[in-house]
Every structure is written in C-alpha cells, then in structure tokens.
GROMACS .gro file of C-alpha atoms in nm:
model
  205
    1MET     CA    1   0.496   6.690  22.441
    2ALA     CA    2   0.196   6.550  22.252
    3GLU     CA    3  -0.004   6.786  22.036
    4VAL     CA    4  -0.378   6.825  22.081
    5GLU     CA    5  -0.600   6.866  21.775
    6LEU     CA    6  -0.956   6.993  21.820
    7SER     CA    7  -1.211   6.928  21.546
    8CYS     CA    8  -1.468   7.185  21.439
    9ARG     CA    9  -1.748   6.963  21.571
   10ALA     CA   10  -1.590   6.925  21.916
   11TYR     CA   11  -1.522   7.297  21.959
   12VAL     CA   12  -1.860   7.413  21.827
   13LYS     CA   13  -2.054   7.181  22.058
   14MET     CA   14  -1.854   7.289  22.365
   15TYR     CA   15  -1.904   7.653  22.274
   16LEU     CA   16  -2.279   7.610  22.215
   17HIS     CA   17  -2.315   7.417  22.543
   18ALA     CA   18  -2.171   7.715  22.730
   19CYS     CA   19  -2.386   7.961  22.532
   20LEU     CA   20  -2.704   7.763  22.595
   21PHE     CA   21  -2.653   7.783  22.972
   22PRO     CA   22  -2.465   8.113  23.017
   23ARG     CA   23  -2.523   8.145  23.391
   24CYS     CA   24  -2.433   7.786  23.475
   25SER     CA   25  -2.121   7.580  23.507
   26ILE     CA   26  -2.123   7.322  23.228
   27ASN     CA   27  -1.910   7.018  23.157
   28GLY     CA   28  -1.863   6.732  22.916
   29LEU     CA   29  -1.638   6.460  22.781
   30LEU     CA   30  -1.392   6.483  22.492
   31LEU     CA   31  -1.391   6.191  22.248
   32SER     CA   32  -1.161   6.062  21.979
   33SER     CA   33  -1.224   5.827  21.689
   34SER     CA   34  -0.860   5.839  21.578
   35PRO     CA   35  -0.604   5.564  21.643
   36ALA     CA   36  -0.401   5.585  21.964
   37GLY     CA   37  -0.051   5.728  21.944
   38GLY     CA   38   0.085   6.060  21.826
   39ALA     CA   39  -0.131   6.369  21.864
   40VAL     CA   40  -0.444   6.357  22.079
   41SER     CA   41  -0.715   6.414  21.820
   42VAL     CA   42  -1.042   6.533  21.979
   43THR     CA   43  -1.303   6.456  21.714
   44ASP     CA   44  -1.624   6.501  21.916
   45CYS     CA   45  -1.759   6.575  22.261
   46VAL     CA   46  -2.054   6.473  22.477
   47PRO     CA   47  -2.211   6.761  22.675
   48LEU     CA   48  -2.291   6.631  23.024
   49LEU     CA   49  -2.428   6.868  23.286
   50HIS     CA   50  -2.539   7.226  23.341
   51SER     CA   51  -2.640   7.191  23.703
   52HIS     CA   52  -2.513   7.009  24.009
   53LEU     CA   53  -2.171   6.940  23.857
   54PRO     CA   54  -2.031   6.795  24.181
   55LEU     CA   55  -2.302   6.526  24.200
   56ALA     CA   56  -2.098   6.206  24.180
   57PRO     CA   57  -2.384   5.960  24.108
   58VAL     CA   58  -2.506   6.156  23.804
   59THR     CA   59  -2.152   6.197  23.672
   60GLN     CA   60  -2.078   5.827  23.719
   61LEU     CA   61  -2.401   5.731  23.539
   62ALA     CA   62  -2.310   5.958  23.248
   63LEU     CA   63  -1.953   5.827  23.229
   64THR     CA   64  -2.077   5.468  23.223
   65GLN     CA   65  -2.331   5.531  22.945
   66VAL     CA   66  -2.085   5.730  22.735
   67ASP     CA   67  -1.822   5.460  22.777
   68VAL     CA   68  -2.065   5.193  22.652
   69TRP     CA   69  -2.166   5.411  22.356
   70CYS     CA   70  -1.800   5.475  22.270
   71SER     CA   71  -1.727   5.102  22.262
   72GLN     CA   72  -2.016   5.060  22.018
   73THR     CA   73  -1.903   5.345  21.790
   74GLN     CA   74  -1.524   5.289  21.789
   75GLN     CA   75  -1.452   5.599  21.995
   76ARG     CA   76  -1.279   5.655  22.327
   77ILE     CA   77  -1.289   5.917  22.601
   78VAL     CA   78  -0.970   6.126  22.584
   79GLY     CA   79  -1.051   6.421  22.808
   80TYR     CA   80  -1.289   6.645  22.994
   81TYR     CA   81  -1.411   7.002  22.943
   82GLN     CA   82  -1.572   7.255  23.173
   83ALA     CA   83  -1.682   7.618  23.180
   84ASN     CA   84  -1.735   7.781  23.519
   85ALA     CA   85  -2.045   7.987  23.604
   86CYS     CA   86  -1.820   8.284  23.682
   87ALA     CA   87  -1.703   8.399  23.338
   88SER     CA   88  -1.381   8.548  23.472
   89ASP     CA   89  -1.277   8.218  23.633
   90SER     CA   90  -1.130   7.959  23.398
   91SER     CA   91  -0.941   7.761  23.663
   92PRO     CA   92  -1.012   7.390  23.703
   93THR     CA   93  -1.230   7.316  24.007
   94PRO     CA   94  -1.159   7.023  24.242
   95GLY     CA   95  -1.444   6.836  24.073
   96ALA     CA   96  -1.293   6.894  23.727
   97LEU     CA   97  -0.955   6.766  23.845
   98LYS     CA   98  -1.114   6.458  23.999
   99ILE     CA   99  -1.297   6.360  23.679
  100ALA     CA  100  -0.991   6.437  23.465
  101ASP     CA  101  -0.781   6.215  23.696
  102LYS     CA  102  -1.031   5.932  23.648
  103ILE     CA  103  -1.008   5.965  23.268
  104ALA     CA  104  -0.626   5.978  23.288
  105GLU     CA  105  -0.629   5.641  23.464
  106GLN     CA  106  -0.767   5.491  23.141
  107PHE     CA  107  -0.589   5.716  22.888
  108ASP     CA  108  -0.239   5.841  22.970
  109ALA     CA  109  -0.248   6.141  22.735
  110ALA     CA  110  -0.586   6.269  22.863
  111VAL     CA  111  -0.647   6.643  22.849
  112LEU     CA  112  -0.848   6.882  23.064
  113LEU     CA  113  -0.996   7.174  22.871
  114MET     CA  114  -1.136   7.485  23.038
  115LEU     CA  115  -1.347   7.733  22.840
  116ASP     CA  116  -1.261   8.095  22.919
  117GLY     CA  117  -1.600   8.264  22.954
  118SER     CA  118  -1.445   8.612  22.960
  119LYS     CA  119  -1.325   8.564  22.601
  120MET     CA  120  -1.626   8.390  22.447
  121CYS     CA  121  -1.743   8.666  22.216
  122PRO     CA  122  -1.831   8.566  21.855
  123ASP     CA  123  -1.539   8.749  21.693
  124TYR     CA  124  -1.263   8.659  21.938
  125ARG     CA  125  -0.942   8.611  21.744
  126VAL     CA  126  -0.815   8.295  21.915
  127PRO     CA  127  -1.002   8.000  22.068
  128PRO     CA  128  -1.119   8.091  22.423
  129ILE     CA  129  -0.976   7.776  22.577
  130VAL     CA  130  -0.705   7.667  22.819
  131VAL     CA  131  -0.583   7.308  22.784
  132TYR     CA  132  -0.415   7.121  23.068
  133GLU     CA  133  -0.211   6.801  23.065
  134ARG     CA  134  -0.118   6.573  23.354
  135LYS     CA  135   0.247   6.584  23.450
  136ASP     CA  136   0.391   6.427  23.764
  137SER     CA  137   0.042   6.383  23.912
  138ARG     CA  138  -0.045   6.750  23.853
  139TRP     CA  139  -0.249   6.923  23.584
  140THR     CA  140  -0.050   7.201  23.416
  141PRO     CA  141  -0.132   7.425  23.117
  142LYS     CA  142  -0.009   7.291  22.785
  143ASP     CA  143   0.214   7.497  22.559
  144LYS     CA  144  -0.026   7.690  22.333
  145HIS     CA  145   0.187   7.597  22.033
  146THR     CA  146   0.094   7.230  22.081
  147ILE     CA  147  -0.281   7.300  22.058
  148MET     CA  148  -0.429   7.301  21.709
  149LEU     CA  149  -0.774   7.402  21.595
  150ARG     CA  150  -0.745   7.391  21.219
  151GLN     CA  151  -0.928   7.658  21.019
  152TRP     CA  152  -1.020   7.850  21.333
  153GLU     CA  153  -1.193   8.136  21.153
  154GLU     CA  154  -1.427   7.897  20.969
  155THR     CA  155  -1.497   7.705  21.290
  156ARG     CA  156  -1.578   8.030  21.471
  157ASP     CA  157  -1.811   8.128  21.184
  158VAL     CA  158  -1.998   7.797  21.206
  159ALA     CA  159  -2.052   7.850  21.579
  160GLY     CA  160  -2.176   8.202  21.509
  161GLN     CA  161  -2.419   8.086  21.239
  162LEU     CA  162  -2.569   7.823  21.470
  163LEU     CA  163  -2.619   8.082  21.743
  164GLU     CA  164  -2.771   8.334  21.506
  165SER     CA  165  -3.014   8.081  21.356
  166GLY     CA  166  -3.116   7.949  21.698
  167ASP     CA  167  -2.991   7.602  21.611
  168HIS     CA  168  -2.778   7.599  21.927
  169THR     CA  169  -3.102   7.492  22.099
  170LEU     CA  170  -3.066   7.157  21.922
  171LEU     CA  171  -2.788   7.073  22.168
  172VAL     CA  172  -2.889   6.814  22.428
  173ASP     CA  173  -2.672   6.751  22.731
  174PHE     CA  174  -2.701   6.455  22.967
  175ASP     CA  175  -2.888   6.671  23.220
  176THR     CA  176  -3.160   6.741  22.962
  177HIS     CA  177  -3.172   6.373  22.866
  178LEU     CA  178  -3.233   6.274  23.230
  179ASP     CA  179  -3.528   6.514  23.240
  180ASP     CA  180  -3.668   6.373  22.914
  181ILE     CA  181  -3.517   6.045  22.798
  182THR     CA  182  -3.649   6.097  22.445
  183GLN     CA  183  -3.384   6.369  22.405
  184ASP     CA  184  -3.072   6.238  22.227
  185TRP     CA  185  -2.754   6.314  22.423
  186THR     CA  186  -2.542   6.191  22.130
  187ASN     CA  187  -2.665   6.499  21.940
  188GLN     CA  188  -2.702   6.344  21.595
  189ARG     CA  189  -2.927   6.628  21.472
  190LEU     CA  190  -2.677   6.893  21.576
  191ASN     CA  191  -2.389   6.691  21.430
  192SER     CA  192  -2.572   6.682  21.097
  193ARG     CA  193  -2.630   7.057  21.108
  194ILE     CA  194  -2.260   7.122  21.177
  195GLU     CA  195  -2.167   6.894  20.887
  196GLU     CA  196  -2.401   7.087  20.657
  197LEU     CA  197  -2.233   7.414  20.747
  198THR     CA  198  -1.883   7.273  20.707
  199SER     CA  199  -1.943   7.100  20.375
  200PRO     CA  200  -1.736   7.218  20.075
  201ALA     CA  201  -2.062   7.321  19.903
  202ASN     CA  202  -2.099   7.593  20.162
  203GLY     CA  203  -1.744   7.711  20.115
  204ASN     CA  204  -1.650   7.652  20.477
  205VAL     CA  205  -1.421   7.416  20.666
   0.00000   0.00000   0.00000
C-alpha cells in the first residue's frame, strides 16, 4: 500500500480554498514534482472551481490547461481534492469519482482527497482530510497510517497566519481566472508567501 505525502504548500492551499468559499463546494487537482515510484508525494495543488462543479466543459478546459502547464514545469497530476458545501458531508460525490477515475487512467496510484468541513477549525489536532485510493475499480479510504503530513503543527500554523493576515485572499482558483484572465491560477504570489512563512528564518517548517 503506497504512502501519500502531503506538502505544506499543497495542504495550505487546499485549506485556504475551502476557507475562501465557505458556503460552496470547491475542488482542485493534486500535483507532484517528485519522481514516479514509491510514495505518492503531493507537492502542490491547483484550485479549480467554487461553483458549478459538475460542469464538464469547464472542468475539461481546466484539466487541459493544467496538464499543459505541468508538462512545462516538470510536474504531473496525481490526484483530485474536493470539499462539499455541506460541512458535515465529506463523502465523494459522483462528479468527484468521475474526475478521479479520469486521473487514475493516466496515473495508477492516483488519490482522491476529501476535506472534512466539520473538522476545519484552526486548532484541530489532526489534518481534516480523508484520502481515498482506487482498488478493484472502487475508491476506498486509505489506511490513515499511510498518509503523512510532515510537521503538521507548523503547517497548521502557516494556514492560520495566512487566514489571520487576510493573505488567503491571494488564492486564485480557475473559476476566478475565467472571470478575469489577468488572475494567475498558478498562484505564484501565494506560493511565495507560504515559502516566506516556512523559511528557517521564521522558525517554521
């Protein structure tokens, strides 16, 4: 059973995406810049939508653009994440399963990550996520012991600092980009801010 490693950047951006649109279902793609084989290392994510998640044309457009960008930046799509509008519901929707299946066609060890909205308070002791893997054509929850988010407390603190400072509004998802194409869905400004907060000079991750 392959392990899944989540980077600080990937988790923080997923968390901020959900916080930025608290009454909406949100989704995105999980990326890796690590070599294939061994653990699935999720190093980044691309926030996609916060409205009309089932709209196939928009999703397909986003997948195509992200795929092109990944080929240019030596990354690959390794999974999908989603948070449902109903905070108490962290079950994958039919749409989530369909997109995750599509990713699994290209990457055997793909993962489906659901954010648990009922547990997304700033001081929650463990990551509010449920990770699924594809087994025998079905998506089943992974063993929690195979999911690693190194230095969780520091990662949680970074997310909290970005929320408190208002910097979570730097996050741009693909929906926002479609409304204003000058908005950068690769989120380089937010990535830089996360790196600042996780640098050794700040005593964090």
